[in-house]
Structure formats: structure tokens, C-alpha cells
Coordinates of C-alpha atoms in Angstrom, one line a residue:
Chain A
V923 CA 102.0 84.3 109.6
S924 CA 103.2 83.6 106.1
I925 CA 106.9 84.0 106.6
V926 CA 109.2 84.3 109.6
V927 CA 112.7 85.7 109.3
R928 CA 115.1 85.7 112.3
V929 CA 118.6 87.4 112.1
N930 CA 121.0 86.8 114.9
G931 CA 118.2 85.8 117.3
R932 CA 115.8 88.6 116.5
S933 CA 112.6 88.3 114.5
V934 CA 112.8 90.9 111.7
G935 CA 110.3 90.1 109.0
D936 CA 111.1 90.9 105.4
G937 CA 112.4 94.4 106.1
P938 CA 116.0 95.6 106.3
A939 CA 118.0 93.3 108.6
I940 CA 121.4 92.6 107.0
S941 CA 124.2 95.2 106.8
A942 CA 125.3 96.0 103.2
L943 CA 128.8 95.3 104.6
D944 CA 128.0 91.7 105.4
H945 CA 130.5 89.6 103.5
G946 CA 127.7 87.2 102.8
F947 CA 126.0 90.0 100.8
L948 CA 129.2 91.5 99.3
Y949 CA 131.0 88.3 98.3
G950 CA 128.6 85.3 98.8
Y951 CA 130.7 84.2 101.8
G952 CA 128.1 82.1 103.5
L953 CA 126.5 78.6 103.7
F954 CA 122.9 77.5 103.8
E955 CA 120.8 74.5 104.4
T956 CA 117.2 74.0 103.3
M957 CA 115.1 71.6 105.3
R958 CA 111.5 70.5 105.7
A959 CA 109.9 70.7 109.1
L960 CA 107.0 68.4 110.1
G961 CA 105.3 68.4 113.4
G962 CA 107.1 71.7 114.0
R963 CA 110.6 70.0 113.9
P964 CA 113.1 70.1 111.1
F965 CA 113.7 66.6 109.5
L966 CA 117.2 65.3 109.8
L967 CA 118.5 68.5 111.4
D968 CA 121.6 66.8 112.8
R969 CA 122.7 65.7 109.3
H970 CA 122.1 69.2 107.9
L971 CA 124.2 70.7 110.7
R972 CA 126.9 68.2 110.1
R973 CA 127.1 69.1 106.4
L974 CA 127.1 72.8 107.4
A975 CA 130.0 72.2 109.7
E976 CA 131.9 70.3 106.9
G977 CA 131.2 73.2 104.5
A978 CA 132.4 75.6 107.1
D979 CA 135.7 73.7 107.4
T980 CA 136.1 73.8 103.6
I981 CA 135.6 77.6 103.3
G982 CA 137.0 78.7 106.6
L983 CA 133.8 80.0 108.0
P984 CA 133.8 80.2 111.9
L985 CA 130.5 78.8 113.2
P986 CA 128.7 79.3 116.4
A987 CA 128.0 76.2 118.6
P988 CA 125.6 73.8 116.8
E989 CA 123.1 74.1 119.7
A990 CA 122.6 77.7 118.8
F991 CA 121.3 76.7 115.3
G992 CA 118.8 74.2 116.8
D993 CA 117.5 76.9 119.2
E994 CA 117.2 79.5 116.4
V995 CA 115.4 77.1 114.0
G996 CA 113.1 76.0 116.9
A997 CA 112.3 79.6 117.8
A998 CA 111.5 80.5 114.2
L999 CA 109.2 77.4 113.8
T1000 CA 107.4 78.2 117.1
E1001 CA 106.9 81.8 116.0
S1002 CA 105.5 80.6 112.7
G1003 CA 103.0 78.2 114.3
L1004 CA 103.6 76.0 111.2
D1005 CA 103.4 72.3 111.4
D1006 CA 104.6 71.6 107.8
A1007 CA 107.3 74.2 106.8
Y1008 CA 110.2 75.1 104.6
V1009 CA 113.2 76.1 106.7
R1010 CA 116.3 77.8 105.4
L1011 CA 119.3 78.3 107.7
T1012 CA 121.9 80.7 106.5
V1013 CA 125.3 81.5 108.1
T1014 CA 127.5 84.2 106.6
R1015 CA 131.0 85.5 107.6
G1016 CA 129.3 88.6 109.0
V1017 CA 129.9 92.4 108.8
G1018 CA 133.4 93.5 107.9
A1019 CA 135.3 96.2 106.0
P1020 CA 134.5 96.3 102.3
G1021 CA 137.3 94.6 100.5
P1022 CA 138.5 91.0 100.2
D1023 CA 139.7 90.5 103.7
P1024 CA 137.3 88.4 105.8
S1025 CA 139.5 88.7 108.9
T1026 CA 137.8 92.1 109.3
C1027 CA 134.5 90.4 110.0
S1028 CA 133.5 90.3 113.6
R1029 CA 131.0 87.5 114.0
P1030 CA 128.9 85.3 111.7
T1031 CA 125.4 86.3 110.8
V1032 CA 122.8 83.6 111.4
V1033 CA 119.5 83.8 109.5
V1034 CA 116.6 81.5 109.7
I1035 CA 113.7 81.7 107.3
V1036 CA 110.5 79.7 107.8
K1037 CA 107.5 79.7 105.4
P1038 CA 104.7 77.2 104.7
F1039 CA 105.8 74.1 102.9
P1040 CA 105.4 74.8 99.2
R1041 CA 103.3 71.9 97.9
P1042 CA 104.8 70.4 94.7
P1043 CA 102.5 70.3 91.5
R1044 CA 100.5 67.1 91.5
R1045 CA 101.7 66.2 88.1
W1046 CA 105.2 65.7 89.5
S1047 CA 104.1 62.4 91.2
T1048 CA 102.0 61.2 88.2
E1049 CA 104.1 62.3 85.2
G1050 CA 107.5 63.1 86.8
L1051 CA 109.6 66.2 86.6
R1052 CA 110.4 67.5 83.2
A1053 CA 114.1 68.4 82.9
V1054 CA 116.6 69.7 80.4
F1055 CA 120.3 69.3 80.2
S1056 CA 122.0 72.5 81.3
D1057 CA 124.5 74.0 78.9
I1058 CA 126.5 75.0 82.1
A1059 CA 128.9 72.3 83.1
R1060 CA 129.5 71.4 86.8
S1061 CA 133.1 72.1 87.4
D1062 CA 135.2 69.2 88.6
S1063 CA 137.8 71.6 89.8
S1064 CA 135.9 74.1 92.0
L1065 CA 136.2 73.5 95.7
L1066 CA 132.7 75.0 96.0
T1067 CA 130.8 72.4 93.9
G1068 CA 130.4 70.1 96.9
V1069 CA 129.6 73.0 99.3
K1070 CA 126.1 74.4 99.7
C1071 CA 127.2 78.0 99.7
A1072 CA 125.7 81.3 98.8
N1073 CA 127.5 81.3 95.4
Y1074 CA 124.4 79.8 93.9
L1075 CA 123.9 81.8 90.8
E1076 CA 124.7 79.0 88.3
C1077 CA 121.9 76.9 89.8
I1078 CA 119.5 79.8 89.7
L1079 CA 120.3 80.6 86.0
A1080 CA 120.2 77.0 85.0
K1081 CA 116.7 76.6 86.5
E1082 CA 115.5 79.9 84.9
R1083 CA 116.6 78.6 81.6
A1084 CA 114.8 75.3 82.2
R1085 CA 111.6 77.2 83.0
E1086 CA 111.9 79.2 79.8
L1087 CA 112.1 75.9 77.9
G1088 CA 108.9 74.7 79.6
A1089 CA 110.7 72.3 82.0
D1090 CA 110.9 72.1 85.8
E1091 CA 114.5 71.5 86.3
A1092 CA 118.0 71.5 84.8
I1093 CA 120.4 68.6 85.0
F1094 CA 124.1 69.4 85.0
L1095 CA 126.8 67.3 83.4
G1096 CA 130.3 67.4 84.8
T1097 CA 133.1 69.0 82.8
D1098 CA 133.9 65.4 81.8
G1099 CA 130.5 65.0 80.2
D1100 CA 129.1 62.6 82.7
L1101 CA 125.8 63.0 84.6
A1102 CA 126.2 65.1 87.8
E1103 CA 123.0 66.4 89.4
A1104 CA 120.1 68.8 89.0
T1105 CA 120.1 72.3 90.3
A1106 CA 118.8 71.4 93.8
W1107 CA 118.4 67.7 93.4
N1108 CA 120.5 64.5 93.3
L1109 CA 119.9 62.1 90.4
F1110 CA 119.2 58.3 90.5
F1111 CA 118.2 55.9 87.8
V1112 CA 117.4 52.2 87.8
E1113 CA 119.0 49.7 85.5
A1114 CA 117.9 46.0 85.7
G1115 CA 116.8 46.5 89.3
R1116 CA 120.0 48.3 90.3
L1117 CA 119.8 51.8 91.7
C1118 CA 122.6 54.0 90.2
T1119 CA 123.7 57.5 91.2
P1120 CA 126.6 59.7 90.2
G1121 CA 129.4 59.2 92.7
A1122 CA 129.9 61.7 95.5
W1123 CA 133.6 62.0 94.4
G1124 CA 132.3 63.8 91.3
P1125 CA 131.0 67.4 90.9
I1126 CA 127.8 67.0 93.0
L1127 CA 126.5 68.3 96.2
P1128 CA 126.2 65.3 98.5
G1129 CA 122.5 65.5 99.4
I1130 CA 121.1 64.6 102.8
T1131 CA 118.2 63.0 101.1
R1132 CA 120.5 61.2 98.6
A1133 CA 122.3 59.6 101.6
K1134 CA 119.0 58.7 103.2
V1135 CA 117.7 57.1 100.0
I1136 CA 120.8 55.0 99.8
E1137 CA 120.2 53.8 103.3
L1138 CA 116.5 53.1 102.4
A1139 CA 117.7 51.1 99.4
D1140 CA 119.8 48.9 101.8
S1141 CA 116.7 48.5 104.0
L1142 CA 114.6 47.5 101.0
R1143 CA 117.4 45.1 99.9
L1144 CA 117.8 47.0 96.6
A1145 CA 121.2 46.8 94.9
W1146 CA 122.8 50.2 94.4
E1147 CA 126.0 51.7 93.2
E1148 CA 127.7 55.1 92.8
G1149 CA 129.4 55.5 89.4
A1150 CA 130.3 57.7 86.5
Y1151 CA 127.6 57.6 83.8
P1152 CA 127.3 59.2 80.4
P1153 CA 123.9 60.9 79.8
E1154 CA 122.7 58.2 77.4
R1155 CA 122.4 55.8 80.4
L1156 CA 119.5 57.9 81.7
F1157 CA 117.4 57.2 78.5
A1158 CA 118.2 53.5 78.6
A1159 CA 117.1 53.3 82.3
D1160 CA 114.0 51.5 83.5
E1161 CA 113.1 54.5 85.7
A1162 CA 114.8 57.6 87.1
L1163 CA 114.2 59.8 90.1
L1164 CA 115.4 63.0 91.8
T1165 CA 115.8 63.6 95.5
N1166 CA 116.1 66.7 97.7
S1167 CA 115.4 67.7 101.3
L1168 CA 112.3 69.7 100.6
Y1169 CA 110.4 67.3 98.3
G1170 CA 111.9 63.9 99.1
V1171 CA 111.7 61.4 96.2
V1172 CA 110.2 62.5 92.9
P1173 CA 110.1 60.6 89.6
L1174 CA 111.9 62.1 86.6
G1175 CA 109.7 61.9 83.6
A1176 CA 111.6 63.4 80.7
V1177 CA 114.8 65.2 79.7
D1178 CA 115.0 67.5 76.7
G1179 CA 111.6 66.3 75.7
R1180 CA 112.6 62.6 75.6
P1181 CA 110.8 60.3 78.0
V1182 CA 112.9 58.7 80.7
G1183 CA 111.9 55.3 82.1
H1184 CA 109.3 52.7 81.1
T1185 CA 106.8 53.7 83.8
V1186 CA 106.4 56.9 85.7
P1187 CA 106.6 56.6 88.6
G1188 CA 108.6 53.4 88.4
P1189 CA 108.3 50.6 91.0
V1190 CA 111.7 51.4 92.7
T1191 CA 110.7 55.1 92.8
Q1192 CA 107.4 54.2 94.4
A1193 CA 109.1 51.9 97.0
L1194 CA 111.7 54.5 97.9
D1195 CA 109.1 57.3 98.1
A1196 CA 106.8 55.2 100.3
A1197 CA 109.7 54.4 102.6
Y1198 CA 110.7 58.0 102.7
Q1199 CA 107.2 59.1 103.4
A1200 CA 107.0 56.6 106.3
L1201 CA 110.1 58.2 107.8
L1202 CA 108.6 61.6 107.5
E1203 CA 105.4 60.5 109.1
M1204 CA 107.3 58.9 112.0
H1205 CA 109.2 62.2 112.4
R1206 CA 106.0 64.2 112.3
R1207 CA 104.6 62.0 115.2
G1208 CA 107.8 62.3 117.1
D1209 CA 108.6 58.6 116.8
L1210 CA 111.9 59.0 115.1
Chain B
V583 CA 133.1 110.3 107.7
S584 CA 135.0 107.0 107.3
I585 CA 132.4 105.1 105.3
V586 CA 129.2 106.0 103.4
V587 CA 126.7 103.3 102.5
R588 CA 123.6 104.1 100.4
V589 CA 120.9 101.5 99.6
N590 CA 118.2 102.4 97.0
G591 CA 118.9 106.1 97.4
R592 CA 119.0 106.3 101.1
S593 CA 122.1 106.8 103.3
V594 CA 122.1 103.9 105.8
G595 CA 125.6 103.5 107.4
D596 CA 126.8 100.1 108.3
G597 CA 123.6 99.0 110.1
P598 CA 120.8 96.7 108.8
A599 CA 119.7 97.9 105.4
I600 CA 119.3 94.8 103.2
S601 CA 116.4 92.3 103.5
A602 CA 117.4 88.7 104.3
L603 CA 115.1 87.9 101.4
D604 CA 117.2 89.8 98.9
H605 CA 118.3 87.3 96.3
G606 CA 121.7 89.0 96.3
F607 CA 122.0 87.8 99.9
L608 CA 120.3 84.4 99.5
Y609 CA 121.9 83.3 96.2
G610 CA 124.7 85.8 95.3
Y611 CA 122.4 87.0 92.5
G612 CA 124.1 90.4 91.9
L613 CA 126.9 92.3 90.2
F614 CA 129.4 94.8 91.4
E615 CA 132.0 97.2 90.2
T616 CA 134.9 98.6 92.2
M617 CA 136.3 101.9 91.2
R618 CA 138.6 104.6 92.4
A619 CA 137.3 108.2 92.6
L620 CA 139.6 111.2 92.4
G621 CA 138.6 114.8 92.6
G622 CA 135.3 113.4 93.9
R623 CA 134.5 111.7 90.6
P624 CA 134.8 107.9 89.8
F625 CA 137.5 107.2 87.2
L626 CA 136.2 105.5 84.0
L627 CA 132.7 105.3 85.4
D628 CA 131.2 104.9 81.9
R629 CA 133.3 101.8 81.2
H630 CA 132.4 100.3 84.6
L631 CA 128.7 100.9 83.8
R632 CA 129.1 99.3 80.4
R633 CA 130.7 96.2 81.9
L634 CA 127.9 96.1 84.5
A635 CA 125.3 96.2 81.7
E636 CA 127.1 93.4 79.8
G637 CA 127.2 91.3 83.0
A638 CA 123.5 92.0 83.6
D639 CA 122.7 90.7 80.1
T640 CA 124.7 87.5 80.8
I641 CA 122.9 86.8 84.1
G642 CA 119.5 88.2 83.3
L643 CA 119.6 91.0 85.9
P644 CA 117.2 93.8 85.1
L645 CA 119.0 97.1 85.6
P646 CA 117.7 100.6 86.4
A647 CA 118.7 103.4 83.9
P648 CA 122.5 104.0 83.9
E649 CA 122.0 107.7 84.9
A650 CA 120.6 106.4 88.2
F651 CA 123.9 104.8 89.0
G652 CA 125.9 107.9 88.2
D653 CA 123.6 110.0 90.5
E654 CA 123.8 107.5 93.3
V655 CA 127.6 107.2 93.1
G656 CA 127.8 111.0 93.0
A657 CA 125.5 111.4 96.0
A658 CA 127.6 108.9 98.0
L659 CA 130.9 110.7 97.1
T660 CA 129.4 114.1 98.0
E661 CA 128.2 112.8 101.3
S662 CA 131.6 111.3 102.1
G663 CA 133.4 114.6 101.3
L664 CA 136.3 112.4 100.0
D665 CA 138.5 113.5 97.2
D666 CA 140.3 110.2 96.8
A667 CA 138.0 107.2 97.5
Y668 CA 137.2 103.6 97.0
V669 CA 133.8 103.2 95.4
R670 CA 131.8 99.9 95.2
L671 CA 128.6 99.8 93.2
T672 CA 126.5 96.7 93.8
V673 CA 123.2 95.8 92.1
T674 CA 121.2 92.7 93.1
R675 CA 118.0 91.0 91.9
G676 CA 116.2 92.5 94.9
V677 CA 113.8 91.1 97.5
G678 CA 111.8 88.0 96.5
A679 CA 110.3 84.9 97.9
P680 CA 112.8 82.5 99.4
G681 CA 113.4 79.7 96.8
P682 CA 115.1 79.6 93.4
D683 CA 112.6 81.7 91.5
P684 CA 114.0 85.2 90.8
S685 CA 110.8 86.2 89.0
T686 CA 109.3 86.8 92.5
C687 CA 111.8 89.7 93.0
S688 CA 110.2 93.1 92.6
R689 CA 113.0 95.5 91.9
P690 CA 116.8 95.5 92.0
T691 CA 118.7 96.6 95.1
V692 CA 121.3 99.3 94.4
V693 CA 124.1 99.7 96.9
V694 CA 126.9 102.3 96.8
I695 CA 129.8 102.0 99.3
V696 CA 132.4 104.8 99.6
K697 CA 135.4 104.8 101.8
P698 CA 138.8 106.5 101.8
F699 CA 141.2 105.2 99.1
P700 CA 143.2 102.4 100.8
R701 CA 146.8 103.3 100.2
P702 CA 148.8 100.2 99.0
P703 CA 151.9 99.2 101.0
R704 CA 154.9 101.1 99.8
R705 CA 156.9 98.0 99.1
W706 CA 154.5 97.1 96.3
S707 CA 156.0 99.7 94.1
T708 CA 159.6 99.0 95.1
E709 CA 159.6 95.1 95.4
G710 CA 156.4 94.3 93.6
L711 CA 153.5 92.1 94.8
R712 CA 154.3 88.7 96.1
A713 CA 152.0 86.1 94.6
V714 CA 151.4 82.4 94.8
F715 CA 149.7 80.1 92.3
S716 CA 146.3 79.2 93.6
D717 CA 145.4 75.5 93.7
I718 CA 141.9 76.5 92.6
A719 CA 141.6 76.5 88.8
R720 CA 139.7 79.1 87.0
S721 CA 136.9 77.3 85.2
D722 CA 136.8 77.6 81.4
S723 CA 133.3 76.4 81.4
S724 CA 131.6 78.7 83.9
L725 CA 129.6 81.5 82.4
L726 CA 130.3 83.4 85.6
T727 CA 134.1 83.5 85.2
G728 CA 134.0 86.7 83.0
V729 CA 131.3 88.3 85.1
K730 CA 132.0 90.4 88.2
C731 CA 129.3 88.9 90.3
A732 CA 128.6 88.4 94.0
N733 CA 129.6 84.7 93.6
Y734 CA 133.1 85.8 94.7
L735 CA 134.0 83.2 97.3
E736 CA 136.7 81.4 95.3
C737 CA 138.6 84.7 94.9
I738 CA 138.2 85.5 98.6
L739 CA 139.5 82.0 99.6
A740 CA 142.4 82.1 97.2
K741 CA 143.5 85.4 98.6
E742 CA 143.2 84.2 102.2
R743 CA 145.3 81.2 101.3
A744 CA 147.9 83.5 99.7
R745 CA 148.0 85.6 102.9
E746 CA 148.5 82.5 105.0
L747 CA 151.6 81.8 102.8
G748 CA 152.9 85.2 103.4
A749 CA 152.0 86.5 99.9
D750 CA 149.8 89.4 98.8
E751 CA 147.9 87.7 96.0
A752 CA 147.0 84.5 94.3
I753 CA 147.3 83.8 90.6
F754 CA 144.8 81.4 89.0
L755 CA 145.6 79.1 86.2
G756 CA 142.8 78.0 83.9
T757 CA 141.6 74.4 83.9
D758 CA 143.8 74.0 80.8
G759 CA 146.8 74.9 83.0
D760 CA 147.6 78.3 81.4
L761 CA 148.0 81.6 83.1
A762 CA 144.6 83.3 83.8
E763 CA 144.5 86.2 86.3
A764 CA 145.0 87.1 90.0
T765 CA 142.0 87.3 92.4
A766 CA 141.2 90.9 91.6
W767 CA 143.9 91.8 89.0
N768 CA 144.8 91.0 85.4
L769 CA 148.2 89.8 84.6
F770 CA 150.8 91.1 82.1
F771 CA 154.4 90.2 81.4
V772 CA 157.0 91.5 79.1
E773 CA 159.1 89.3 76.8
A774 CA 161.7 90.9 74.6
G775 CA 159.9 94.3 74.7
R776 CA 156.5 92.7 73.9
L777 CA 153.7 93.1 76.4
C778 CA 151.8 89.8 76.8
T779 CA 148.5 89.1 78.6
P780 CA 146.2 86.1 78.9
G781 CA 143.5 86.4 76.2
A782 CA 140.1 87.8 77.1
W783 CA 138.6 84.6 75.4
G784 CA 140.0 82.6 78.3
P785 CA 138.8 82.3 82.0
I786 CA 139.5 85.9 83.1
L787 CA 137.5 88.9 84.1
P788 CA 138.1 91.5 81.4
G789 CA 139.4 94.3 83.5
I790 CA 138.7 98.0 82.9
T791 CA 142.3 98.8 83.7
R792 CA 143.5 95.9 81.6
A793 CA 141.8 97.5 78.6
K794 CA 143.1 100.9 79.5
V795 CA 146.7 99.6 79.8
I796 CA 146.4 98.0 76.4
E797 CA 145.4 101.4 75.0
L798 CA 148.3 103.0 76.8
A799 CA 150.6 100.4 75.3
D800 CA 149.4 101.5 71.8
S801 CA 150.0 105.2 72.7
L802 CA 153.5 104.3 73.9
R803 CA 154.1 102.3 70.8
L804 CA 154.7 99.2 72.8
A805 CA 154.0 95.9 71.0
W806 CA 151.4 93.8 72.8
E807 CA 149.5 90.6 72.3
E808 CA 146.8 88.5 74.0
G809 CA 147.6 84.8 74.2
A810 CA 147.6 81.5 76.0
Y811 CA 150.7 81.1 78.2
P812 CA 151.9 78.3 80.4
P813 CA 153.1 79.5 83.9
E814 CA 156.8 79.0 83.0
R815 CA 156.6 82.0 80.7
L816 CA 156.2 84.2 83.7
F817 CA 159.5 83.2 85.2
A818 CA 161.3 83.6 81.8
A819 CA 159.8 87.1 81.4
D820 CA 161.8 90.4 81.6
E821 CA 159.2 91.8 83.9
A822 CA 155.6 91.3 85.0
L823 CA 152.8 93.5 86.3
L824 CA 149.3 93.4 87.6
T825 CA 146.5 95.8 87.0
N826 CA 143.2 96.6 88.6
S827 CA 140.8 99.5 89.0
L828 CA 141.8 100.4 92.5
Y829 CA 145.5 100.3 92.3
G830 CA 146.2 100.8 88.6
V831 CA 149.6 99.3 87.5
V832 CA 151.7 97.4 90.1
P833 CA 154.8 95.3 89.5
L834 CA 154.7 91.6 90.2
G835 CA 157.9 90.7 92.1
A836 CA 157.7 87.0 92.9
V837 CA 155.5 83.9 92.5
D838 CA 155.7 81.0 94.9
G839 CA 158.9 82.5 96.3
R840 CA 160.6 82.6 92.9
P841 CA 161.6 86.0 91.6
V842 CA 159.8 87.3 88.4
G843 CA 161.5 89.7 86.1
H844 CA 165.1 91.1 85.9
T845 CA 164.2 94.4 87.5
V846 CA 161.3 95.4 89.8
P847 CA 159.7 97.6 88.7
G848 CA 160.7 97.0 85.1
P849 CA 161.0 99.7 82.5
V850 CA 157.7 98.8 80.8
T851 CA 155.9 98.7 84.1
Q852 CA 157.3 102.1 85.0
A853 CA 156.3 103.6 81.7
L854 CA 152.7 102.2 81.9
D855 CA 152.4 103.2 85.5
A856 CA 153.6 106.8 84.7
A857 CA 151.1 107.0 81.8
Y858 CA 148.3 105.7 83.9
Q859 CA 149.1 108.1 86.8
A860 CA 149.0 110.9 84.3
L861 CA 145.5 109.9 83.2
L862 CA 144.4 109.8 86.9
E863 CA 145.9 113.2 87.5
M864 CA 144.1 114.6 84.4
H865 CA 140.9 113.0 85.7
R866 CA 141.4 114.5 89.2
R867 CA 141.8 118.0 87.7
G868 CA 138.7 117.4 85.6
D869 CA 140.7 117.6 82.3
L870 CA 139.7 114.2 81.0

């Protein structure tokens, strides 16, 4: 099986399964989480479900009991037979009357998509990702900036634009001009041995892997800080890296064609990547 | 028939019709237009299709030929048998691989929803709409602010919040603090006989009815201007009104519990409403 899609507890494949009156479809009223599964189990599922619940609070989305999500994700993974998989969990407001009144929606729509883990290009680990600065600013004022919701078009367009320019990713600045995040990654850089990352109070999505990498930095006795940084700091850094739930820790090699970091991957990136891979391996074996 | 839903040329009702892998569903990668149909024909369809095409340019959405839309909307209206109807036309990027790469999407998904025209509450015309100022700012920097796209959650949430406060609508200010628009309406006010509306260069959706009302103001020899206005100007105005494609011209009666305008509806609102209703009636009779 190349892809498994389950909607409200039923396996549906890639055919029609969502009503055109689902407010997730009509208005983007929904949340999602993307995870990696290893050993047939999603990594850090509890943290993803916690973020989902926080996002649901923010946007007023009623959620089923969290156990239901674990069961559905488990059923999709079992059905796929995949050991190493991409998992996307989506919850929308559900089917309602067309028009901006979500109180007409009966019950949330729960979608789980599982497909084989998409291996990253080998050059990511040797040369690092190539990024560009997006000309779209991450809004400080939107309550949706910190929520992983289906209003995702700015990220899609920024990434498309990066591809057109021959790059892999786009890095957003905030409306204040400071470094924010990439389209589906958080950003870190290293300055004199100190790991720096844009503060979670700013216009970023607080990544699950971002939080885990900060914990790993503590374990490795690496100094770290959250802050507000102008883009020039990236080019002065000793090394830089990106994190997300699918690909873990990946070096950043260049932005707008200018090299970032003295070595790629840098020593801190290598140490964090090794520690993260060790966690993944423990999870795969069921030791975590 | 209470509601007609057509997806890619087939009548599907409110059941499952959209793939969970449609990037409109996964990422909000889609556009829509809401129209009123009278006499079984959508009012100002050509202008709505022009705005759709402009939005498609902005977000890189490939569109079918515009005739296809007219045919589909016509088929849905015929099927509904409705003379006076709400019409929503939605176009998404279509079904693709899960993941932020729209180039995997094969062809756009076209959805037409038709339902009976939802009559507005009678008090709207006698007392005016009650609005509140939203605590969400309309971003000046987002390229999506001026595009009617499926990333619509901020509007939905602002309107929900207004309802909780006992109001009908929410008015957004721009990030600069000036008046912008309501969640699905453009805003006008009258100052010493002069019709004023936030400029289309600002963070607003350039409404089809907004443009038509400006044309009507010219026909009625009313002075008008686009500008940048702080919210206080609204309370100092002689009258204020809101416009959208479904409800036309409606007086604004109060914001945050404070009355707006000396009379509701004011004389300019009444004149514009009467002229707009005359256009609608000509359209209904097929004389336009």
C-alpha cells in the first residue's frame, strides 16, 4: 500500500471522502499535525496531541477525546504495514451549512493520512538546505501564526517561490524584520558555542522538534537562548540548522545564495542530530 | 431542493465528494466567490469571475476556462429550481500528494453550492447591523488579505466572537490602526455628504459590491473618496453602511455598543440601497 487515508474511522483511499460542506474545506477551519512514525508508532504523539489541543482552544474547535486520535493513527499505520512512515492527522470543524456560522457544524471530521517516509535528498546532510528569505512577512498580529491550521497557503506559496529560485526552503522574517522560521521548520544558529533560536513569543509555530532539540541541548550541556535576531546574525553564525517533525535536525547551508556557517554540517548540528537520531532509534525499538 | 452541490460537473449533494488529498482541504489552497442569483442568474457573474482570475494569478492557481464556471453555476441553479439563491463557486488546486508540493496536483476541483437566498433579519434595514471592533488586525503585509481564498479562518473567528458579544459583525482595523473592513463586508461612511471608504490599497478585500456602490455614487452625483481613516471617524460620521454581494447595501447602526450615524438608515444609505435594488430588479427581469 502506498498511501492510507482514513476519514472518521473508515478507510477511504484517495477517492471522495469529504463533504464539500465541510467547513475545513470551505473556510480552512481545521488543524493538523505531521509526524514521523517508526516501528509502526508515531514519534512524540502525546506532544503533537497536546499542541493540537492548544490550537483547538485558540480557534474554538471542539475535539474528540485524545484516545480516539491515538486509535485512528494506530489503525492507519497497521493498515499501511509501514514501519517508517509520514503521518498527518487532520481535524476540521465538520459538515455544516454553507456560510460563516460554524455552530451549524455537527461533529468534527478526523482524517489520518499515512504514506512511506519521504527520504530527504542526501545533499541536505552534506551541503545543508538552501533557503531564500521570503518576501512574505510572518504577521505578529495574527492569532493563527502560532497555530498549525489548514490556513496554510502562505507557507505553500513561499515554498513554491523558493523552488522557483532553485532553493529548498523559504525563511520568513517577522513584520518587525527579525528572523522567524522557515515554512515548515524552526530555525537555530550557533554563535560562539551558544545555540540561538527565535523566541516562541514571536511569530513562529512552536515546533515539537524545536522543543525536543532545546531539551537535547540541555542534555548535551550546550548553552542556548531564545531571542529576537536580525537576519544578519545568521550570516555571522558559526553554523545554522533547521528542525521539523518529519526530518529532525538538518543543517542550513545557504540563504539567498550566501553561505551560512563555517562548516556544514557544523559540530553542534552534528551533535544534536546524533542525539535526535538516538531518540528515534530508541523509539523504533520501543525503548522510549 | 434545499441545497445543490456540484463537484467537477457532477451533482453530489452534501455527502462525500472531495478527496482528503485535495490541497484545498489539506492547505486551504483555493479561491471562492459568493454571489446572489436572481431570476435564476448570478448577479455580476463576470466581475466575480474576473476577481477569481486575479486571485488565481496572485496565488498561482491554474483555472479552467471561465465559460466552464458559467456553465457549472447555471447547471446548479437550474437543478435547484431557485429564483432567488445564494451561490458559492469554489476552485481548489485539486488532488495531489500529501505534502507542500502543489505541482503534484493534477487538475483543479470546481465546486458550486446553491441554496435559497438567506433573508437578512428585518432589523438590519431598520436599526442597522450591530458590529464590534475585532481584536484581530488585518495584516497589511499578507498577500492573501486582498484575495478571497479558503484561508478564511480569521474572518470566521472574528464573526463568532462578534456573535458572542451580541453583535452581527466584526470590523477589522489594519495593523496601522485604521479602519479596514468587516468580515465579509466593505465599509463606507458619510461625512458632510461625502461617501468615504477605506482605500483598496489597504488591507481589504476589494468587494464587487463596493465597486458597484462607487459607480452608483457617481450616477447619483455623490462625492466619494477612498482614504485612510482612524476608527473615530466612524463615530463622527453622519451615517455608515456595509456592502457585500449577498446582501447589497445595509446600514451600520452601532459599533461596540456606540451608535453610528444620526439616522439609521441614513439618506445616502437609502439612496444607494434603492439604486442597488433597482439594478437587482433589472437583473431579475433580464433587462441588465
